[in-house]
Amino acid sequence: DKFISLIESMRTKLYSKLLTKVLFYHFALIQEPKLGAGTSTGFLIFFQIEDKSTITAVSTLSPESEVPVTSLNCLNRGINILISSFANGLLRLATFDGELIAEFFAHSRQINAISCHPSRSVFCTVGDDTFVNLFEVTGIDQIQSTLKYDIPN
């Protein structure tokens, strides 16, 4: 409940102050008190949460084109990595500081979801192209595709 009310408070502040033309957001808790948000115009915004009423944008990662963010998740491994997916099949991995670690096309169409393992450096994606992809982060800028599974229709 505390997290939900914080998100609602943040939405209100974002709509009124930062990005009034953005249609929707995706949120991922990076590590308390930090938060990542993705917009329908492709921006990634990183926030510091001071308390229930104070949320400060600390960095942004600008898009190369206005492709919507479709999902966000956080891979917890030493440093926390925000994984973002886009409607064109692109994946972006970034640090909380807004530093881009990796960017690549993981799917031929929109990515619908990202799921991260709670304790290992592994995450998977699923997209409109009917594939589930499994990735392992083996270094700060090294990502290996370990499995690609086609979901039968």
Tab-separated table of N, CA and C in Angstrom:
chain	number	residue	atom	x	y	z
A	1	ASP	N	0.822	-1.192	0.000
A	1	ASP	CA	0.000	0.000	0.000
A	1	ASP	C	0.865	1.254	0.000
A	2	LYS	N	1.942	1.240	0.785
A	2	LYS	CA	2.838	2.400	0.853
A	2	LYS	C	3.468	2.659	-0.519
A	3	PHE	N	3.882	1.584	-1.201
A	3	PHE	CA	4.505	1.718	-2.511
A	3	PHE	C	3.491	2.219	-3.539
A	4	ILE	N	2.263	1.713	-3.498
A	4	ILE	CA	1.214	2.134	-4.431
A	4	ILE	C	0.911	3.617	-4.262
A	5	SER	N	0.783	4.067	-3.008
A	5	SER	CA	0.494	5.489	-2.786
A	5	SER	C	1.662	6.357	-3.246
A	6	LEU	N	2.893	5.862	-3.094
A	6	LEU	CA	4.063	6.588	-3.563
A	6	LEU	C	4.029	6.718	-5.085
A	7	ILE	N	3.683	5.645	-5.778
A	7	ILE	CA	3.595	5.664	-7.240
A	7	ILE	C	2.524	6.654	-7.691
A	8	GLU	N	1.363	6.613	-7.043
A	8	GLU	CA	0.285	7.540	-7.407
A	8	GLU	C	0.716	8.992	-7.188
A	9	SER	N	1.409	9.243	-6.092
A	9	SER	CA	1.923	10.585	-5.814
A	9	SER	C	2.916	10.998	-6.893
A	10	MET	N	3.764	10.066	-7.294
A	10	MET	CA	4.762	10.347	-8.309
A	10	MET	C	4.104	10.633	-9.660
A	11	ARG	N	3.090	9.848	-10.010
A	11	ARG	CA	2.377	10.090	-11.269
A	11	ARG	C	1.822	11.507	-11.313
A	12	THR	N	1.213	11.914	-10.224
A	12	THR	CA	0.630	13.256	-10.155
A	12	THR	C	1.704	14.314	-10.347
A	13	LYS	N	2.831	14.148	-9.672
A	13	LYS	CA	3.914	15.120	-9.791
A	13	LYS	C	4.496	15.134	-11.201
A	14	LEU	N	4.663	13.954	-11.791
A	14	LEU	CA	5.221	13.893	-13.135
A	14	LEU	C	4.287	14.536	-14.148
A	15	TYR	N	3.015	14.216	-14.044
A	15	TYR	CA	2.059	14.794	-14.980
A	15	TYR	C	2.038	16.301	-14.874
A	16	SER	N	2.127	16.829	-13.661
A	16	SER	CA	2.000	18.267	-13.496
A	16	SER	C	3.305	19.025	-13.723
A	17	LYS	N	4.451	18.392	-13.523
A	17	LYS	CA	5.709	19.147	-13.573
A	17	LYS	C	6.648	18.764	-14.707
A	18	LEU	N	6.833	17.472	-14.967
A	18	LEU	CA	7.913	17.073	-15.866
A	18	LEU	C	7.479	16.831	-17.310
A	19	LEU	N	6.564	15.913	-17.487
A	19	LEU	CA	6.243	15.471	-18.838
A	19	LEU	C	4.731	15.451	-19.029
A	20	THR	N	4.164	16.593	-19.273
A	20	THR	CA	2.707	16.694	-19.330
A	20	THR	C	2.100	15.994	-20.536
A	21	LYS	N	2.881	15.703	-21.564
A	21	LYS	CA	2.326	15.076	-22.762
A	21	LYS	C	2.518	13.557	-22.795
A	22	VAL	N	3.064	12.992	-21.773
A	22	VAL	CA	3.297	11.553	-21.736
A	22	VAL	C	1.990	10.833	-21.414
A	23	LEU	N	1.715	9.766	-22.125
A	23	LEU	CA	0.444	9.068	-21.966
A	23	LEU	C	0.456	8.036	-20.842
A	24	PHE	N	1.566	7.332	-20.659
A	24	PHE	CA	1.623	6.336	-19.594
A	24	PHE	C	3.063	6.131	-19.154
A	25	TYR	N	3.188	5.477	-17.993
A	25	TYR	CA	4.500	5.195	-17.423
A	25	TYR	C	4.594	3.723	-17.064
A	26	HIS	N	5.801	3.237	-17.024
A	26	HIS	CA	6.096	1.932	-16.431
A	26	HIS	C	7.109	2.211	-15.339
A	27	PHE	N	6.945	1.574	-14.193
A	27	PHE	CA	7.812	1.833	-13.053
A	27	PHE	C	8.546	0.567	-12.638
A	28	ALA	N	9.746	0.719	-12.128
A	28	ALA	CA	10.502	-0.384	-11.538
A	28	ALA	C	11.246	0.155	-10.328
A	29	LEU	N	11.065	-0.493	-9.210
A	29	LEU	CA	11.797	-0.118	-8.013
A	29	LEU	C	13.205	-0.654	-8.164
A	30	ILE	N	14.174	0.239	-8.230
A	30	ILE	CA	15.560	-0.174	-8.440
A	30	ILE	C	16.152	-0.652	-7.125
A	31	GLN	N	16.198	0.186	-6.180
A	31	GLN	CA	16.644	-0.173	-4.845
A	31	GLN	C	16.204	0.988	-3.974
A	32	GLU	N	15.445	0.667	-2.942
A	32	GLU	CA	14.947	1.777	-2.138
A	32	GLU	C	16.106	2.650	-1.726
A	33	PRO	N	16.015	3.903	-1.823
A	33	PRO	CA	14.874	4.713	-2.247
A	33	PRO	C	15.010	5.218	-3.679
A	34	LYS	N	15.222	4.341	-4.639
A	34	LYS	CA	15.392	4.743	-6.033
A	34	LYS	C	14.294	4.115	-6.887
A	35	LEU	N	13.977	4.786	-7.987
A	35	LEU	CA	12.893	4.340	-8.843
A	35	LEU	C	13.233	4.675	-10.282
A	36	GLY	N	12.841	3.817	-11.200
A	36	GLY	CA	13.008	4.094	-12.622
A	36	GLY	C	11.642	4.165	-13.271
A	37	ALA	N	11.486	5.036	-14.253
A	37	ALA	CA	10.223	5.167	-14.979
A	37	ALA	C	10.521	5.254	-16.464
A	38	GLY	N	9.639	4.676	-17.256
A	38	GLY	CA	9.737	4.766	-18.706
A	38	GLY	C	8.466	5.399	-19.243
A	39	THR	N	8.587	6.143	-20.327
A	39	THR	CA	7.441	6.886	-20.847
A	39	THR	C	7.005	6.377	-22.213
A	40	SER	N	5.854	6.855	-22.642
A	40	SER	CA	5.337	6.479	-23.949
A	40	SER	C	6.116	7.145	-25.081
A	41	THR	N	6.996	8.071	-24.748
A	41	THR	CA	7.847	8.692	-25.759
A	41	THR	C	9.285	8.161	-25.710
A	42	GLY	N	9.535	7.119	-24.912
A	42	GLY	CA	10.830	6.455	-24.909
A	42	GLY	C	11.846	6.946	-23.907
A	43	PHE	N	11.504	7.931	-23.082
A	43	PHE	CA	12.442	8.421	-22.073
A	43	PHE	C	12.509	7.458	-20.897
A	44	LEU	N	13.701	7.318	-20.319
A	44	LEU	CA	13.890	6.633	-19.045
A	44	LEU	C	14.271	7.710	-18.038
A	45	ILE	N	13.558	7.729	-16.932
A	45	ILE	CA	13.794	8.745	-15.909
A	45	ILE	C	14.122	8.032	-14.603
A	46	PHE	N	15.166	8.487	-13.931
A	46	PHE	CA	15.619	7.881	-12.690
A	46	PHE	C	15.368	8.859	-11.553
A	47	PHE	N	14.775	8.351	-10.465
A	47	PHE	CA	14.360	9.190	-9.355
A	47	PHE	C	15.011	8.760	-8.054
A	48	GLN	N	15.212	9.740	-7.192
A	48	GLN	CA	15.611	9.519	-5.805
A	48	GLN	C	14.386	9.820	-4.963
A	49	ILE	N	14.019	8.900	-4.072
A	49	ILE	CA	12.863	9.099	-3.201
A	49	ILE	C	13.395	9.498	-1.833
A	50	GLU	N	13.141	10.743	-1.464
A	50	GLU	CA	13.628	11.264	-0.186
A	50	GLU	C	12.717	10.826	0.956
A	51	ASP	N	11.421	11.015	0.773
A	51	ASP	CA	10.412	10.605	1.746
A	51	ASP	C	9.092	10.472	0.994
A	52	LYS	N	7.986	10.321	1.717
A	52	LYS	CA	6.698	10.106	1.062
A	52	LYS	C	6.294	11.232	0.117
A	53	SER	N	6.752	12.430	0.383
A	53	SER	CA	6.299	13.563	-0.422
A	53	SER	C	7.380	14.174	-1.300
A	54	THR	N	8.611	13.694	-1.226
A	54	THR	CA	9.694	14.293	-2.002
A	54	THR	C	10.325	13.261	-2.937
A	55	ILE	N	10.089	13.460	-4.223
A	55	ILE	CA	10.657	12.599	-5.253
A	55	ILE	C	11.386	13.514	-6.229
A	56	THR	N	12.676	13.231	-6.454
A	56	THR	CA	13.485	14.100	-7.290
A	56	THR	C	14.025	13.320	-8.477
A	57	ALA	N	13.829	13.852	-9.680
A	57	ALA	CA	14.433	13.263	-10.875
A	57	ALA	C	15.927	13.553	-10.833
A	58	VAL	N	16.754	12.504	-10.886
A	58	VAL	CA	18.200	12.701	-10.788
A	58	VAL	C	18.915	12.524	-12.122
A	59	SER	N	18.321	11.777	-13.041
A	59	SER	CA	18.928	11.627	-14.364
A	59	SER	C	17.905	11.095	-15.348
A	60	THR	N	18.194	11.292	-16.621
A	60	THR	CA	17.337	10.766	-17.681
A	60	THR	C	18.198	10.139	-18.759
A	61	LEU	N	17.603	9.244	-19.487
A	61	LEU	CA	18.239	8.635	-20.654
A	61	LEU	C	17.299	8.904	-21.812
A	62	SER	N	17.741	9.713	-22.753
A	62	SER	CA	16.892	10.128	-23.865
A	62	SER	C	16.776	9.030	-24.912
A	63	PRO	N	15.625	8.972	-25.562
A	63	PRO	CA	15.450	7.963	-26.610
A	63	PRO	C	16.096	8.417	-27.911
A	64	GLU	N	16.401	7.447	-28.784
A	64	GLU	CA	16.878	7.788	-30.120
A	64	GLU	C	15.698	8.071	-31.036
A	65	SER	N	14.541	7.499	-30.703
A	65	SER	CA	13.308	7.780	-31.435
A	65	SER	C	12.159	7.680	-30.441
A	66	GLU	N	10.991	8.154	-30.822
A	66	GLU	CA	9.862	8.169	-29.902
A	66	GLU	C	9.116	6.841	-29.904
A	67	VAL	N	9.795	5.781	-29.508
A	67	VAL	CA	9.202	4.455	-29.402
A	67	VAL	C	8.847	4.222	-27.936
A	68	PRO	N	7.601	3.827	-27.633
A	68	PRO	CA	7.182	3.675	-26.242
A	68	PRO	C	7.945	2.605	-25.468
A	69	VAL	N	8.174	2.883	-24.191
A	69	VAL	CA	8.685	1.883	-23.263
A	69	VAL	C	7.520	0.949	-22.950
A	70	THR	N	7.734	-0.349	-23.065
A	70	THR	CA	6.643	-1.306	-22.832
A	70	THR	C	6.768	-2.045	-21.511
A	71	SER	N	7.980	-2.111	-20.952
A	71	SER	CA	8.164	-2.815	-19.685
A	71	SER	C	9.488	-2.398	-19.062
A	72	LEU	N	9.539	-2.469	-17.735
A	72	LEU	CA	10.767	-2.196	-16.984
A	72	LEU	C	10.914	-3.243	-15.899
A	73	ASN	N	12.155	-3.559	-15.576
A	73	ASN	CA	12.431	-4.412	-14.435
A	73	ASN	C	13.843	-4.113	-13.961
A	74	CYS	N	14.156	-4.563	-12.761
A	74	CYS	CA	15.465	-4.301	-12.188
A	74	CYS	C	16.195	-5.611	-11.932
A	75	LEU	N	17.409	-5.699	-12.442
A	75	LEU	CA	18.274	-6.844	-12.193
A	75	LEU	C	19.204	-6.455	-11.055
A	76	ASN	N	19.071	-7.127	-9.921
A	76	ASN	CA	19.877	-6.814	-8.742
A	76	ASN	C	21.138	-7.654	-8.751
A	77	ARG	N	22.263	-7.006	-9.031
A	77	ARG	CA	23.538	-7.723	-9.062
A	77	ARG	C	24.684	-6.759	-8.760
A	78	GLY	N	25.057	-6.634	-7.519
A	78	GLY	CA	26.121	-5.690	-7.164
A	78	GLY	C	25.652	-4.270	-7.398
A	79	ILE	N	25.749	-3.827	-8.650
A	79	ILE	CA	25.071	-2.584	-9.014
A	79	ILE	C	23.719	-2.997	-9.574
A	80	ASN	N	22.726	-2.180	-9.379
A	80	ASN	CA	21.408	-2.496	-9.906
A	80	ASN	C	21.307	-2.002	-11.340
A	81	ILE	N	20.753	-2.856	-12.191
A	81	ILE	CA	20.628	-2.539	-13.605
A	81	ILE	C	19.150	-2.451	-13.957
A	82	LEU	N	18.751	-1.335	-14.543
A	82	LEU	CA	17.397	-1.178	-15.012
A	82	LEU	C	17.327	-1.717	-16.438
A	83	ILE	N	16.443	-2.671	-16.662
A	83	ILE	CA	16.242	-3.238	-17.994
A	83	ILE	C	14.941	-2.670	-18.533
A	84	SER	N	14.999	-2.067	-19.690
A	84	SER	CA	13.803	-1.483	-20.297
A	84	SER	C	13.581	-2.099	-21.673
A	85	SER	N	12.307	-2.310	-21.991
A	85	SER	CA	11.964	-2.840	-23.309
A	85	SER	C	11.100	-1.825	-24.045
A	86	PHE	N	11.095	-1.954	-25.363
A	86	PHE	CA	10.421	-0.981	-26.199
A	86	PHE	C	9.509	-1.662	-27.214
A	87	ALA	N	8.617	-0.884	-27.787
A	87	ALA	CA	7.623	-1.403	-28.726
A	87	ALA	C	8.234	-1.900	-30.032
A	88	ASN	N	9.490	-1.553	-30.305
A	88	ASN	CA	10.142	-2.007	-31.532
A	88	ASN	C	11.066	-3.210	-31.310
A	89	GLY	N	11.039	-3.830	-30.120
A	89	GLY	CA	11.876	-5.000	-29.838
A	89	GLY	C	13.216	-4.680	-29.217
A	90	LEU	N	13.485	-3.412	-28.953
A	90	LEU	CA	14.758	-2.980	-28.386
A	90	LEU	C	14.801	-3.216	-26.880
A	91	LEU	N	15.965	-3.614	-26.380
A	91	LEU	CA	16.241	-3.690	-24.942
A	91	LEU	C	17.348	-2.691	-24.635
A	92	ARG	N	17.200	-1.986	-23.514
A	92	ARG	CA	18.250	-1.093	-23.031
A	92	ARG	C	18.538	-1.453	-21.585
A	93	LEU	N	19.815	-1.585	-21.238
A	93	LEU	CA	20.244	-1.817	-19.869
A	93	LEU	C	21.016	-0.585	-19.428
A	94	ALA	N	20.651	-0.059	-18.242
A	94	ALA	CA	21.274	1.174	-17.765
A	94	ALA	C	21.477	1.116	-16.262
A	95	THR	N	22.428	1.897	-15.781
A	95	THR	CA	22.621	2.048	-14.344
A	95	THR	C	21.665	3.118	-13.842
A	96	PHE	N	21.529	3.216	-12.536
A	96	PHE	CA	20.666	4.233	-11.954
A	96	PHE	C	21.150	5.640	-12.280
A	97	ASP	N	22.431	5.797	-12.552
A	97	ASP	CA	22.985	7.103	-12.917
A	97	ASP	C	22.591	7.539	-14.323
A	98	GLY	N	21.900	6.666	-15.045
A	98	GLY	CA	21.503	6.982	-16.406
A	98	GLY	C	22.549	6.607	-17.432
A	99	GLU	N	23.547	5.837	-17.015
A	99	GLU	CA	24.593	5.392	-17.936
A	99	GLU	C	24.102	4.165	-18.705
A	100	LEU	N	24.111	4.259	-20.027
A	100	LEU	CA	23.690	3.148	-20.869
A	100	LEU	C	24.766	2.082	-20.874
A	101	ILE	N	24.404	0.866	-20.476
A	101	ILE	CA	25.347	-0.250	-20.436
A	101	ILE	C	25.298	-1.023	-21.748
A	102	ALA	N	24.087	-1.304	-22.213
A	102	ALA	CA	23.924	-2.080	-23.443
A	102	ALA	C	22.598	-1.715	-24.084
A	103	GLU	N	22.557	-1.888	-25.399
A	103	GLU	CA	21.344	-1.630	-26.165
A	103	GLU	C	21.374	-2.567	-27.364
A	104	PHE	N	20.312	-3.360	-27.536
A	104	PHE	CA	20.266	-4.290	-28.659
A	104	PHE	C	18.821	-4.711	-28.917
A	105	PHE	N	18.574	-5.205	-30.118
A	105	PHE	CA	17.253	-5.706	-30.463
A	105	PHE	C	17.163	-7.166	-30.030
A	106	ALA	N	16.270	-7.441	-29.079
A	106	ALA	CA	16.090	-8.789	-28.554
A	106	ALA	C	14.939	-9.511	-29.247
A	107	HIS	N	14.046	-8.754	-29.858
A	107	HIS	CA	12.876	-9.319	-30.540
A	107	HIS	C	12.650	-8.563	-31.840
A	108	SER	N	11.943	-9.207	-32.757
A	108	SER	CA	11.642	-8.562	-34.032
A	108	SER	C	10.406	-7.681	-33.951
A	109	ARG	N	9.651	-7.809	-32.865
A	109	ARG	CA	8.458	-6.990	-32.645
A	109	ARG	C	8.432	-6.540	-31.185
A	110	GLN	N	7.317	-5.972	-30.769
A	110	GLN	CA	7.193	-5.418	-29.418
A	110	GLN	C	7.522	-6.430	-28.328
A	111	ILE	N	8.250	-5.969	-27.304
A	111	ILE	CA	8.512	-6.776	-26.110
A	111	ILE	C	7.404	-6.476	-25.118
A	112	ASN	N	6.768	-7.529	-24.606
A	112	ASN	CA	5.621	-7.350	-23.717
A	112	ASN	C	5.975	-7.427	-22.239
A	113	ALA	N	7.027	-8.164	-21.888
A	113	ALA	CA	7.354	-8.321	-20.472
A	113	ALA	C	8.822	-8.676	-20.291
A	114	ILE	N	9.335	-8.304	-19.120
A	114	ILE	CA	10.687	-8.654	-18.683
A	114	ILE	C	10.545	-9.255	-17.298
A	115	SER	N	11.228	-10.362	-17.057
A	115	SER	CA	11.233	-10.959	-15.730
A	115	SER	C	12.682	-11.249	-15.333
A	116	CYS	N	13.046	-10.845	-14.118
A	116	CYS	CA	14.421	-11.029	-13.633
A	116	CYS	C	14.459	-12.065	-12.524
A	117	HIS	N	15.501	-12.882	-12.531
A	117	HIS	CA	15.718	-13.835	-11.457
A	117	HIS	C	16.049	-13.047	-10.189
A	118	PRO	N	15.517	-13.463	-9.040
A	118	PRO	CA	15.746	-12.676	-7.815
A	118	PRO	C	17.182	-12.657	-7.303
A	119	SER	N	17.999	-13.672	-7.632
A	119	SER	CA	19.350	-13.689	-7.076
A	119	SER	C	20.461	-13.959	-8.095
A	120	ARG	N	20.112	-14.321	-9.312
A	120	ARG	CA	21.124	-14.574	-10.336
A	120	ARG	C	21.074	-13.479	-11.392
A	121	SER	N	22.099	-13.380	-12.197
A	121	SER	CA	22.192	-12.351	-13.236
A	121	SER	C	21.523	-12.817	-14.522
A	122	VAL	N	20.269	-13.232	-14.397
A	122	VAL	CA	19.532	-13.800	-15.518
A	122	VAL	C	18.183	-13.088	-15.633
A	123	PHE	N	17.777	-12.813	-16.864
A	123	PHE	CA	16.444	-12.259	-17.100
A	123	PHE	C	15.892	-12.808	-18.403
A	124	CYS	N	14.564	-12.775	-18.531
A	124	CYS	CA	13.947	-13.236	-19.767
A	124	CYS	C	12.970	-12.185	-20.278
A	125	THR	N	12.718	-12.259	-21.569
A	125	THR	CA	11.783	-11.354	-22.220
A	125	THR	C	10.806	-12.184	-23.040
A	126	VAL	N	9.620	-11.635	-23.259
A	126	VAL	CA	8.642	-12.263	-24.139
A	126	VAL	C	8.083	-11.168	-25.033
A	127	GLY	N	7.902	-11.511	-26.314
A	127	GLY	CA	7.467	-10.480	-27.250
A	127	GLY	C	6.359	-10.939	-28.175
A	128	ASP	N	5.861	-9.978	-28.937
A	128	ASP	CA	4.813	-10.250	-29.920
A	128	ASP	C	5.286	-11.192	-31.025
A	129	ASP	N	6.588	-11.380	-31.154
A	129	ASP	CA	7.111	-12.290	-32.170
A	129	ASP	C	7.003	-13.754	-31.738
A	130	THR	N	6.351	-14.023	-30.618
A	130	THR	CA	6.080	-15.350	-30.018
A	130	THR	C	7.322	-16.021	-29.442
A	131	PHE	N	8.386	-15.279	-29.222
A	131	PHE	CA	9.589	-15.861	-28.643
A	131	PHE	C	9.739	-15.452	-27.176
A	132	VAL	N	10.289	-16.379	-26.391
A	132	VAL	CA	10.761	-16.102	-25.040
A	132	VAL	C	12.275	-16.198	-25.114
A	133	ASN	N	12.969	-15.145	-24.714
A	133	ASN	CA	14.427	-15.118	-24.753
A	133	ASN	C	14.976	-15.052	-23.338
A	134	LEU	N	16.019	-15.830	-23.075
A	134	LEU	CA	16.682	-15.846	-21.777
A	134	LEU	C	18.082	-15.262	-21.959
A	135	PHE	N	18.431	-14.322	-21.084
A	135	PHE	CA	19.727	-13.647	-21.164
A	135	PHE	C	20.453	-13.772	-19.834
A	136	GLU	N	21.788	-13.785	-19.916
A	136	GLU	CA	22.614	-13.766	-18.719
A	136	GLU	C	23.578	-12.594	-18.827
A	137	VAL	N	23.653	-11.796	-17.770
A	137	VAL	CA	24.603	-10.692	-17.717
A	137	VAL	C	25.860	-11.243	-17.067
A	138	THR	N	26.932	-11.364	-17.859
A	138	THR	CA	28.169	-11.975	-17.363
A	138	THR	C	29.212	-10.951	-16.957
A	139	GLY	N	28.987	-9.701	-17.288
A	139	GLY	CA	29.881	-8.600	-16.923
A	139	GLY	C	29.109	-7.313	-17.040
A	140	ILE	N	29.725	-6.208	-16.679
A	140	ILE	CA	29.019	-4.931	-16.680
A	140	ILE	C	28.500	-4.578	-18.070
A	141	ASP	N	29.188	-4.987	-19.118
A	141	ASP	CA	28.706	-4.689	-20.463
A	141	ASP	C	28.658	-5.940	-21.336
A	142	GLN	N	28.516	-7.103	-20.692
A	142	GLN	CA	28.478	-8.363	-21.427
A	142	GLN	C	27.168	-9.095	-21.143
A	143	ILE	N	26.354	-9.239	-22.182
A	143	ILE	CA	25.077	-9.925	-22.066
A	143	ILE	C	25.072	-11.052	-23.087
A	144	GLN	N	24.758	-12.262	-22.629
A	144	GLN	CA	24.711	-13.414	-23.517
A	144	GLN	C	23.285	-13.919	-23.638
A	145	SER	N	22.873	-14.188	-24.862
A	145	SER	CA	21.586	-14.834	-25.082
A	145	SER	C	21.806	-16.327	-24.875
A	146	THR	N	21.104	-16.906	-23.899
A	146	THR	CA	21.353	-18.306	-23.574
A	146	THR	C	20.261	-19.254	-24.076
A	147	LEU	N	19.074	-18.720	-24.386
A	147	LEU	CA	17.975	-19.575	-24.842
A	147	LEU	C	16.987	-18.737	-25.622
A	148	LYS	N	16.481	-19.297	-26.711
A	148	LYS	CA	15.422	-18.651	-27.478
A	148	LYS	C	14.374	-19.724	-27.744
A	149	TYR	N	13.165	-19.517	-27.238
A	149	TYR	CA	12.110	-20.507	-27.347
A	149	TYR	C	10.913	-19.903	-28.069
A	150	ASP	N	10.469	-20.568	-29.125
A	150	ASP	CA	9.309	-20.109	-29.884
A	150	ASP	C	8.051	-20.713	-29.255
A	151	ILE	N	7.109	-19.873	-28.884
A	151	ILE	CA	5.852	-20.330	-28.286
A	151	ILE	C	4.937	-20.789	-29.425
A	152	PRO	N	4.535	-22.043	-29.410
A	152	PRO	CA	3.664	-22.526	-30.502
A	152	PRO	C	2.284	-21.853	-30.437
A	153	ASN	N	1.719	-21.590	-31.613
A	153	ASN	CA	0.378	-20.971	-31.659
A	153	ASN	C	-0.708	-21.957	-31.342
